[in-house]
Amino acid sequence: MSRFTYADAVRQAIAEEMERDESVFMIGEDVGEPGGVFGVTKGLWEQFGPDRLWDTPISEEAIVGAAVGAALVGGRPIAEIMFGDFVTLAMDMIVNQAAKIHYMTGGRLSAPMVVRMVTGTAGSTAAQHSQSLESWFVHVPGLKVVAPSTPEDAKGLLRSAIRDPDPVIYFEHKQLYGGRGGPAGDVVQVEPIPFGVGRVHREGEHVTIVSYLKTLHHALAAAEALAEEGISCEVWDPRTLVPFDHAGLRRSLTKTGRLLVAHEAVTRGGFGAEIAAWAAEECHDVLTAPITRVGARNAPVPYAPELESHVIPDADRIADAVRKLVG
Amino acid sequence: MERPDGEEALGLLRRMLLIRRFEERAAKLRAGGLIPGFLHPYIGQEAVAVGVCAALGDDAVLTSTHRGHGHLIARGADPARMFAELFARTTGYNGGKGGSLHMIDAALGFLGANGIVGGGIPLAAGAALQLRRAGRTAVGVTFFGDGASNEGSFHETLNLAALWKLPVLFVCENNLYGEFTRQDRHQLITDVAERASSYGMAGVVVDGNDVLAVRDAAADAVARANAGEGPTLLEAKTYRHRGHFEGDMGRYRPKDEVAAWMARDPIDLFAQRIQDEWDLPEEAVVQVRAEVEQELDKATAWAKEQPHPVPSGALEDVYVETYEGAVLR
């Protein structure tokens, strides 16, 4: 039986938005005829043809730069960076060009575009194919940053990202795709989801766990285990890191009084630091315990499975952190 | 292209003079404290911008460099709004948020000067791609220097544009220096245009101080682009008369080299040629010079009267749909 996977969600969002708007097109390595290295764009080339899906040489800066140029003159490009690690080669075009054009020109030009990239580990993908670099982009005014955790959110948020008038950085987690190059799953109708609206995945009373992408699922598993110990966790997903649903997080913290942030990115300088700082400044009146972060330990992502699992946080590490927080 | 008639020739001279005098005035106004920030003068390279832009239709889309004033004026921009931008006023081209390094005129298809060396190159190719997708025959034009031809963005974009036969003119203004470093110390080739052959595109070298030669070479490149024959790497050999930026005295350049190039000033060369080759009244060139001064007097006077931004405006224009600066949707 087929099912609706995260990969299906991304593919369907692109297809539906391409149907809706002629100016939407994709540009990237292997995105067209080959159907994408993760099979995410499979079938789109047959459906839309080479004018909508541009297979490029391995040239990350030119891919994103061409997308910026196209966006400036009426296109709605979706640029794909195959592995997020390779975005290092395109940083000028994202940080100095796309993010700044609207501002530098006093609002006279804008670059409505999406840069999709694959993030996180997939099991022994090692140091140059496993990183979680979202905090880099959160730090740059002018960019919006999306990190969907479920197929429904992946579809609804990508539809919004493609329609958004600003440059959007859109992260997809490798381990959430759910089947590589398999048959297309069910088509599920999902309306565009507005940016800046978080989602409560599980209601709880004792602690709010903020998480996104793959780690959100670890947080849900931890919450399930902790429930048997009488600890009630609220699991809250911001869905978009920029804009961030500050009001939604405050509502949750007002209820629980405790905050734990969990993500796959390195803890130091990670997005959790931003959430923690904001909560400390703006929610100290409702907080009853120190804010806690769980993220990757301070090392590049290693190859050996036992090393990787020591670095990357899992449900056990989240559960341990919650026990300390409520204990 | 056909030989221009007298009026067209005077128009080219006028445009070059407008660039030269705009920049000389800007340098003086900066020294007088009216312009904050950087200025990278284009003086000496005027024939490149004016020659290329004379070969373009209204629908062309352009990207530029840190030395962008000349390209913008050659494309027909309003010097008054350029001065207002340099003076950091709200009615300047970028509302006072860009300054010299980011100046635009979207109505002229001018997508901006660029503070990043090589930064505008992929943007022009992307714009050309989108215009072709939209069924337009417009060309993309990107100006850059010999220094930028060592950047990854140059190589990646030339390969991509050649592969897809995009209608793009890659215009390398080879002024012999990448910032303070002479060409023979930053690349082993003399002609940047040689690099075209490794991407399968046309490469052309032209005298960048001869406005008509540049115009004709650019027209050929536009014709190739419009015929579906893809991009051209057009290298214009030229020289900047001043330093890399205002304040840099350019002492790293040999005196005899500077003198030799100053003797081939593109404006003087063309003014002389106009008097020699076209049947124009003796006063015609003098009158053009006077008109340029009048236009720039008016432009600076207007710009000086323009309002300064209010500080809170700094949080506007970060996003099209504002966020944090104003309203989160």
XYZ file of C-alpha atoms in Angstrom:
656
model
C 0.000 0.000 0.000
C 1.362 3.421 -0.863
C 1.576 6.166 1.709
C 2.197 9.880 1.818
C 5.843 10.430 2.635
C 7.868 13.553 3.338
C 9.497 13.102 -0.092
C 6.039 12.879 -1.686
C 5.119 16.051 0.159
C 8.007 17.994 -1.314
C 7.404 16.619 -4.810
C 3.662 17.345 -4.662
C 4.202 20.870 -3.389
C 6.562 21.615 -6.278
C 4.217 20.029 -8.834
C 1.134 21.839 -7.558
C 2.876 25.188 -7.439
C 4.308 24.657 -10.930
C 0.813 23.890 -12.180
C -0.493 27.024 -10.528
C 2.249 29.422 -11.622
C 4.268 29.321 -14.867
C 7.027 31.418 -13.343
C 7.942 28.638 -10.882
C 10.889 26.516 -11.999
C 13.581 24.337 -10.469
C 17.313 24.567 -10.924
C 19.943 22.244 -9.460
C 22.162 19.212 -9.808
C 20.300 16.115 -11.075
C 16.880 17.616 -10.288
C 15.427 17.126 -13.781
C 15.724 13.987 -15.828
C 17.515 11.960 -13.086
C 14.754 12.868 -10.591
C 17.044 13.985 -7.789
C 19.633 12.061 -5.805
C 17.000 11.250 -3.160
C 14.277 10.657 -5.769
C 12.421 13.716 -4.501
C 11.787 15.248 -7.942
C 11.124 11.932 -9.687
C 8.516 12.252 -12.408
C 8.487 16.040 -12.491
C 10.701 16.188 -15.584
C 8.307 13.922 -17.479
C 5.389 16.074 -16.339
C 6.861 19.552 -16.821
C 9.838 19.192 -19.145
C 13.227 20.839 -19.386
C 11.989 24.444 -19.289
C 10.739 23.898 -15.737
C 13.517 21.663 -14.406
C 17.064 22.751 -15.202
C 19.746 20.132 -14.638
C 22.921 22.012 -13.906
C 26.611 21.255 -13.754
C 28.039 20.891 -10.238
C 28.192 24.636 -9.668
C 26.477 25.667 -6.458
C 27.296 29.362 -6.693
C 25.971 29.582 -10.256
C 22.844 27.616 -9.324
C 21.865 29.973 -6.535
C 23.163 33.037 -8.391
C 21.123 32.209 -11.482
C 18.099 31.743 -9.242
C 18.655 35.183 -7.722
C 18.955 36.771 -11.172
C 15.827 35.015 -12.396
C 13.917 36.072 -9.293
C 14.842 39.713 -9.895
C 13.126 39.725 -13.274
C 9.915 37.858 -12.495
C 10.869 34.213 -12.039
C 9.989 32.115 -9.001
C 12.957 29.769 -8.872
C 13.447 26.826 -6.546
C 17.181 26.183 -6.299
C 18.306 22.866 -4.889
C 21.536 22.364 -2.985
C 21.843 18.588 -2.969
C 23.465 18.199 0.442
C 23.183 21.201 2.715
C 26.905 20.950 3.399
C 27.538 22.148 -0.165
C 25.791 25.442 0.523
C 29.198 26.650 1.695
C 29.959 27.106 -2.017
C 26.908 29.303 -2.547
C 27.017 31.462 0.554
C 27.814 34.693 -1.276
C 24.746 34.372 -3.453
C 22.510 33.652 -0.450
C 23.997 35.950 2.166
C 25.323 38.909 0.190
C 22.973 38.859 -2.789
C 19.542 37.268 -2.188
C 19.230 38.310 1.459
C 20.322 41.892 0.869
C 18.812 42.963 -2.440
C 15.463 44.130 -1.129
C 17.091 46.144 1.623
C 20.043 47.578 -0.296
C 17.752 48.794 -3.042
C 15.422 50.505 -0.600
C 12.668 48.013 -1.395
C 12.859 48.522 -5.148
C 13.954 44.981 -6.039
C 13.311 41.642 -4.379
C 14.367 38.034 -4.839
C 11.393 35.735 -4.295
C 13.056 32.336 -4.368
C 13.488 29.140 -2.416
C 16.767 27.404 -1.693
C 15.988 23.804 -0.742
C 18.655 21.736 0.893
C 19.007 18.395 2.586
C 20.185 18.518 6.171
C 21.233 16.244 9.039
C 22.631 12.741 9.238
C 21.431 9.658 7.403
C 23.570 7.185 9.340
C 27.337 7.289 8.756
C 27.126 9.997 6.140
C 30.076 11.583 8.011
C 31.399 15.083 8.427
C 30.783 16.601 4.966
C 27.316 15.145 4.299
C 25.609 15.366 7.693
C 25.647 18.884 9.027
C 22.771 20.957 10.371
C 23.613 24.546 9.446
C 20.269 26.294 9.925
C 21.549 28.764 12.501
C 23.843 30.319 9.870
C 20.817 31.474 7.909
C 18.738 32.480 10.919
C 21.534 34.932 11.654
C 21.106 36.797 8.350
C 18.380 39.461 8.170
C 16.461 39.179 4.915
C 16.154 35.395 4.863
C 13.253 33.261 6.035
C 14.116 29.808 7.342
C 11.821 26.781 7.251
C 12.394 23.395 8.921
C 9.426 21.031 8.509
C 9.112 17.896 10.651
C 6.184 16.044 9.074
C 4.934 15.340 5.528
C 1.923 17.635 5.971
C 4.082 20.499 7.180
C 6.658 19.809 4.466
C 4.000 20.224 1.812
C 2.116 23.156 3.245
C 5.225 25.099 4.156
C 6.907 24.510 0.795
C 3.794 25.754 -0.985
C 4.011 28.909 1.107
C 7.759 29.186 0.587
C 7.355 29.129 -3.202
C 4.709 31.871 -3.003
C 6.646 33.955 -0.498
C 7.964 37.307 -1.753
C 11.252 36.920 0.141
C 14.142 34.464 -0.208
C 13.378 31.329 1.792
C 15.869 28.711 2.997
C 14.041 25.398 3.218
C 15.612 22.446 5.066
C 14.614 18.837 4.446
C 15.947 16.115 6.735
C 17.386 13.078 4.947
C 16.013 10.585 7.445
C 12.489 11.951 7.172
C 12.112 11.297 3.423
C 10.764 7.804 4.051
C 11.895 5.659 1.165
C 14.409 6.429 -1.513
C 13.249 6.464 -5.100
C 10.230 4.321 -4.269
C 6.818 4.590 -5.922
C 5.030 7.875 -5.433
C 2.691 7.702 -2.497
C -0.789 9.025 -1.925
C -1.609 12.537 -2.963
C -2.728 14.440 0.097
C -4.310 17.854 -0.168
C -2.517 20.343 2.062
C -3.196 24.051 1.913
C -0.263 26.470 2.172
C 0.691 26.806 5.842
C 1.435 30.359 6.992
C 4.930 31.069 8.269
C 5.440 31.972 11.913
C 2.820 29.628 13.374
C 4.143 26.847 15.600
C 2.452 23.513 16.190
C 1.766 21.628 19.397
C 2.435 17.972 18.604
C 1.713 16.762 22.116
C 0.102 18.586 25.000
C 1.780 18.492 28.381
C 2.115 20.241 31.734
C 5.607 19.912 33.191
C 7.982 20.978 30.465
C 7.921 22.375 26.933
C 10.249 20.615 24.515
C 10.924 22.799 21.478
C 12.207 20.813 18.526
C 12.066 20.478 14.749
C 13.092 18.243 11.847
C 14.228 14.732 12.816
C 14.882 15.600 16.448
C 11.210 16.435 16.935
C 10.462 12.744 16.528
C 13.062 11.903 19.169
C 11.360 14.434 21.420
C 7.989 12.747 20.881
C 9.521 9.355 21.710
C 11.101 10.823 24.843
C 7.759 12.339 25.854
C 6.088 8.964 25.431
C 8.671 7.272 27.648
C 8.526 10.038 30.267
C 4.738 9.855 30.421
C 5.104 6.408 31.966
C 7.200 8.016 34.708
C 4.527 10.609 35.352
C 6.346 13.439 33.546
C 4.077 15.281 31.145
C 5.870 16.935 28.207
C 4.481 19.431 25.749
C 6.232 18.983 22.408
C 6.192 22.161 20.352
C 7.498 22.654 16.803
C 8.149 26.195 15.557
C 8.038 24.917 11.927
C 9.591 28.152 10.682
C 12.673 29.419 12.514
C 12.324 32.813 10.785
C 9.709 34.134 11.319
C 9.435 32.569 14.761
C 6.180 32.105 16.650
C 7.196 33.847 19.861
C 3.602 34.142 21.038
C 3.002 30.428 20.566
C 6.092 29.515 22.573
C 5.140 31.915 25.328
C 1.683 30.332 25.555
C 3.288 26.933 26.024
C 5.808 28.179 28.584
C 3.056 29.901 30.539
C 1.495 26.470 30.909
C 4.616 24.440 31.722
C 7.127 26.895 33.206
C 10.079 24.868 31.889
C 11.900 24.937 28.563
C 14.108 22.415 26.835
C 15.299 22.981 23.278
C 16.445 19.965 21.274
C 17.970 19.940 17.810
C 20.477 18.018 15.730
C 22.742 21.009 15.112
C 25.759 21.553 17.341
C 24.587 23.071 20.631
C 27.175 25.853 20.610
C 25.798 28.737 18.562
C 22.861 26.617 17.456
C 19.306 27.861 17.049
C 18.557 26.629 20.571
C 20.798 29.394 21.879
C 18.539 31.954 20.234
C 15.372 30.424 21.667
C 16.952 30.152 25.107
C 18.097 33.752 25.059
C 14.722 34.996 23.911
C 12.891 32.993 26.563
C 15.273 34.216 29.262
C 14.632 37.822 28.263
C 10.929 37.671 27.550
C 9.511 34.770 29.569
C 11.470 34.874 32.860
C 8.191 35.740 34.608
C 6.722 32.327 33.814
C 9.877 30.183 33.921
C 10.448 28.127 37.083
C 13.656 26.316 36.085
C 16.832 26.974 34.114
C 16.526 26.690 30.345
C 18.181 23.577 28.965
C 19.596 22.753 25.539
C 20.190 19.381 23.917
C 22.087 19.383 20.635
C 24.990 17.702 18.909
C 28.173 17.508 20.934
C 30.990 19.749 19.799
C 32.552 17.625 17.061
C 32.166 17.185 13.315
C 29.735 14.349 12.597
C 31.768 11.125 12.687
C 31.468 8.070 10.446
C 31.424 5.130 12.878
C 27.864 4.431 14.054
C 28.842 4.318 17.726
C 30.672 7.634 17.380
C 27.853 9.258 15.437
C 25.262 8.274 18.014
C 27.465 9.719 20.734
C 27.502 13.081 18.975
C 23.925 13.349 17.656
C 21.165 13.679 20.262
C 18.514 10.978 20.532
C 15.384 10.294 22.610
C 17.407 9.011 25.574
C 19.479 12.174 25.825
C 16.346 14.305 25.614
C 14.600 12.209 28.266
C 17.618 12.432 30.592
C 17.692 16.195 30.190
C 13.986 16.448 30.983
C 14.410 14.316 34.128
C 17.126 16.667 35.368
C 14.967 19.659 34.549
C 11.880 18.511 36.432
C 13.726 16.599 39.172
C 27.049 48.634 -36.656
C 26.709 51.596 -38.985
C 28.906 54.614 -38.486
C 26.942 56.993 -36.234
C 25.826 60.318 -37.594
C 27.048 63.548 -36.032
C 24.262 63.755 -33.501
C 24.774 60.176 -32.346
C 28.510 60.750 -32.079
C 27.944 63.820 -29.921
C 25.537 61.772 -27.818
C 28.263 59.202 -27.117
C 30.708 61.964 -26.219
C 28.142 63.610 -24.000
C 27.499 60.371 -22.122
C 31.207 59.792 -21.549
C 31.627 63.348 -20.337
C 28.669 63.001 -18.016
C 30.335 59.983 -16.375
C 33.715 61.723 -16.127
C 32.377 64.912 -14.625
C 29.900 63.117 -12.355
C 32.756 61.176 -10.839
C 35.101 64.150 -10.560
C 32.381 66.033 -8.745
C 31.591 63.035 -6.533
C 35.254 62.781 -5.524
C 35.289 66.451 -4.604
C 32.001 66.222 -2.703
C 33.275 63.218 -0.797
C 36.435 65.091 0.123
C 34.115 67.895 1.296
C 32.272 65.504 3.603
C 28.995 65.262 1.705
C 29.348 61.584 0.763
C 29.966 58.924 3.410
C 31.466 55.549 2.550
C 33.351 54.234 -0.439
C 33.713 55.547 -3.984
C 35.425 53.485 -6.673
C 35.935 55.860 -9.589
C 35.294 54.756 -13.162
C 37.340 57.600 -14.670
C 39.284 56.386 -17.695
C 36.975 53.487 -18.516
C 34.030 55.530 -19.869
C 34.240 54.210 -23.427
C 33.450 50.677 -22.248
C 30.155 51.440 -20.528
C 29.037 53.925 -23.163
C 30.068 51.704 -26.069
C 28.333 48.602 -24.688
C 25.151 50.405 -23.688
C 24.926 52.021 -27.146
C 24.519 48.529 -28.584
C 21.689 47.465 -26.270
C 17.942 47.647 -26.600
C 15.629 48.947 -23.900
C 14.829 45.412 -22.772
C 18.407 44.450 -21.797
C 19.105 43.565 -18.175
C 22.410 44.614 -16.627
C 24.505 43.860 -13.581
C 27.520 45.838 -12.550
C 30.475 46.026 -10.217
C 31.826 48.081 -7.329
C 32.785 50.600 -10.020
C 29.218 51.037 -11.178
C 28.475 54.746 -11.669
C 29.652 54.702 -15.280
C 27.464 51.753 -16.226
C 24.431 53.360 -14.653
C 24.943 56.710 -16.374
C 25.689 54.998 -19.686
C 22.375 53.165 -19.361
C 20.578 56.487 -18.983
C 20.104 56.885 -15.248
C 19.295 60.228 -13.643
C 22.465 61.793 -12.140
C 20.351 63.752 -9.658
C 18.962 60.588 -8.083
C 22.460 59.093 -8.155
C 23.829 62.078 -6.245
C 20.911 61.849 -3.820
C 21.842 58.228 -3.178
C 25.508 59.104 -2.691
C 24.393 61.814 -0.251
C 22.365 59.088 1.561
C 18.989 60.784 1.042
C 15.592 59.141 0.901
C 14.925 60.131 -2.713
C 18.117 58.516 -3.952
C 17.928 55.452 -6.132
C 18.026 53.104 -3.139
C 16.297 55.310 -0.613
C 19.652 55.949 1.024
C 20.155 52.277 1.875
C 22.596 51.331 -0.847
C 25.066 54.077 -1.670
C 27.663 53.848 -4.370
C 28.181 50.075 -4.166
C 24.566 49.035 -4.613
C 23.049 51.616 -6.907
C 20.171 50.434 -9.093
C 17.642 51.644 -11.591
C 15.166 48.817 -12.001
C 13.191 50.750 -14.627
C 16.277 50.685 -16.854
C 16.800 46.954 -16.265
C 19.815 47.860 -14.173
C 19.836 45.307 -11.373
C 22.562 46.943 -9.403
C 26.163 47.671 -8.735
C 27.653 45.039 -6.459
C 29.973 45.159 -3.490
C 31.200 41.618 -4.148
C 33.818 41.089 -6.856
C 32.184 38.748 -9.376
C 28.869 38.906 -7.514
C 26.841 40.232 -10.432
C 27.991 37.640 -12.953
C 25.600 34.759 -12.090
C 22.743 37.205 -11.604
C 22.897 38.348 -15.226
C 22.873 34.773 -16.483
C 19.895 33.943 -14.282
C 18.031 37.008 -15.493
C 18.756 36.016 -19.104
C 17.474 32.521 -18.384
C 14.224 33.804 -16.925
C 13.693 36.302 -19.755
C 14.161 33.519 -22.273
C 11.714 31.317 -20.329
C 9.236 34.197 -20.475
C 9.594 34.337 -24.258
C 11.540 37.591 -24.390
C 14.545 38.141 -26.664
C 16.343 40.389 -24.187
C 20.017 39.937 -23.423
C 21.684 39.917 -20.021
C 24.832 41.993 -19.674
C 27.307 41.792 -16.842
C 30.302 44.058 -16.338
C 33.225 42.866 -14.247
C 36.972 43.328 -14.030
C 40.070 41.283 -14.718
C 40.205 40.550 -10.984
C 36.737 38.981 -11.035
C 37.791 36.630 -13.815
C 39.662 34.695 -11.118
C 36.511 34.157 -9.041
C 34.524 30.926 -9.028
C 31.345 32.778 -9.954
C 32.945 33.749 -13.296
C 33.939 30.202 -14.238
C 30.759 28.527 -13.044
C 28.569 31.046 -14.816
C 30.448 31.036 -18.115
C 30.206 27.265 -18.231
C 26.497 27.305 -17.403
C 25.668 30.100 -19.850
C 27.632 28.482 -22.672
C 26.045 25.095 -21.981
C 22.552 26.548 -22.172
C 23.420 29.081 -24.907
C 22.060 31.868 -22.758
C 21.883 35.335 -24.348
C 24.521 36.976 -22.151
C 27.321 39.453 -22.735
C 30.147 38.923 -20.275
C 31.968 42.238 -20.449
C 35.396 42.128 -18.827
C 36.821 45.589 -18.282
C 40.484 44.760 -18.066
C 42.018 47.793 -16.392
C 45.180 45.795 -15.613
C 44.758 45.864 -11.836
C 42.813 43.694 -9.400
C 42.633 46.182 -6.559
C 46.377 46.941 -6.059
C 47.693 43.874 -7.880
C 48.825 44.085 -11.493
C 47.409 41.540 -13.920
C 50.682 39.636 -14.414
C 50.725 39.010 -10.658
C 47.167 37.622 -10.526
C 46.925 35.583 -13.717
C 49.377 34.191 -16.280
C 47.301 35.056 -19.332
C 47.269 38.502 -20.907
C 43.903 38.227 -22.624
C 41.052 37.265 -20.304
C 39.034 36.579 -23.462
C 41.193 33.462 -23.981
C 39.175 31.853 -21.227
C 36.098 31.839 -23.469
C 37.413 28.991 -25.592
C 37.516 26.590 -22.654
C 33.769 27.081 -22.234
C 32.927 26.867 -25.924
C 31.900 30.487 -26.319
C 33.076 33.389 -28.431
C 35.892 35.451 -26.934
C 36.643 38.914 -28.312
C 39.288 41.481 -27.396
C 38.552 45.121 -28.108
C 40.251 48.470 -27.458
C 38.309 49.634 -24.435
C 39.327 53.240 -24.966
C 37.684 53.362 -28.402
C 33.973 53.864 -27.844
C 32.991 52.924 -31.405
C 35.080 49.762 -31.392
C 33.417 48.721 -28.128
C 29.984 49.561 -29.503
C 30.556 47.460 -32.618
C 31.947 44.485 -30.721
C 29.006 44.602 -28.303
C 26.554 44.796 -31.205
C 28.112 41.657 -32.712
C 27.756 39.896 -29.373
C 24.098 40.951 -29.086
C 23.499 39.621 -32.602
C 25.043 36.271 -31.670
C 22.953 36.100 -28.505
C 19.752 36.926 -30.349
C 20.549 34.352 -33.040
C 20.681 31.645 -30.382
C 24.446 31.321 -30.615
C 24.912 31.912 -26.911
C 27.098 34.167 -24.820
C 30.215 36.160 -25.653
C 33.143 37.020 -23.424
C 34.026 40.529 -24.516
C 37.262 41.860 -23.079
C 37.804 45.622 -23.248
C 41.385 46.743 -22.605
C 41.270 49.938 -20.598
C 42.764 51.721 -17.599
C 41.541 53.464 -14.501
C 43.084 56.860 -14.133
C 42.737 56.975 -10.367
C 43.265 54.511 -7.530
C 41.115 51.495 -6.716
C 38.981 53.718 -4.490
C 38.957 57.417 -3.660
C 41.821 57.865 -1.249
C 44.028 55.262 -2.888
C 46.696 57.200 -4.749
C 47.567 54.264 -7.001
C 51.295 54.514 -6.256
C 51.758 50.831 -7.075
C 51.564 51.727 -10.781
C 54.653 52.673 -12.839
C 54.649 56.352 -13.842
C 55.356 55.645 -17.515
C 52.435 53.209 -17.639
C 50.083 55.815 -16.191
C 51.393 58.455 -18.595
C 50.971 56.198 -21.625
C 47.355 55.470 -20.771
C 46.562 59.066 -19.868
C 47.745 59.999 -23.341
C 45.042 57.661 -24.669
C 42.199 59.195 -22.659
C 39.017 57.796 -24.250
C 37.188 61.112 -24.062
C 39.990 63.173 -25.552
C 40.464 60.579 -28.279
C 36.822 60.647 -29.257
C 36.455 64.434 -28.979
C 39.381 64.806 -31.353
C 37.930 62.249 -33.698
C 34.560 63.984 -33.767
C 36.236 67.204 -34.868
C 38.333 65.358 -37.470
C 35.768 62.993 -38.951
C 32.331 64.531 -38.643
C 31.108 67.635 -40.351
C 30.019 69.497 -37.212
C 30.145 73.173 -36.260
C 33.269 73.990 -34.286
C 31.255 74.903 -31.234
C 29.432 71.550 -30.993
C 31.853 69.862 -28.591
C 32.141 72.991 -26.468
C 28.375 73.107 -26.200
C 28.182 69.459 -25.138
C 30.664 70.172 -22.373
C 28.596 73.137 -21.205
C 25.373 71.106 -21.207
C 26.994 68.414 -19.080
C 28.088 71.010 -16.509
C 24.604 72.512 -16.414
C 22.967 69.120 -15.918
C 25.347 68.239 -13.101
C 24.942 71.666 -11.443
C 21.207 71.064 -11.378
C 21.608 67.472 -10.213
C 23.855 68.303 -7.260
C 21.755 71.310 -6.256
C 18.619 69.165 -6.219
C 20.291 66.297 -4.386
C 21.626 68.571 -1.653
C 18.062 69.663 -0.856
C 16.731 66.137 -0.458
C 15.582 64.805 2.921
C 17.714 62.605 5.152
C 16.175 59.318 6.318
C 14.669 58.962 9.772
C 16.529 56.398 11.916
C 13.549 54.053 12.361
C 13.479 53.566 8.596
C 16.484 51.293 9.089
C 14.102 48.466 9.984
C 12.033 48.796 6.809
C 12.698 46.864 3.603
C 14.385 43.923 5.363
C 11.576 41.732 4.043
C 8.935 42.365 1.407
C 6.478 41.164 4.001
C 7.930 42.923 6.947
C 9.055 40.967 9.962
C 10.326 42.327 13.245
C 10.819 45.727 11.607
C 7.071 46.006 11.405
C 4.361 43.372 11.178
C 4.660 39.593 11.289
C 1.936 38.284 9.107
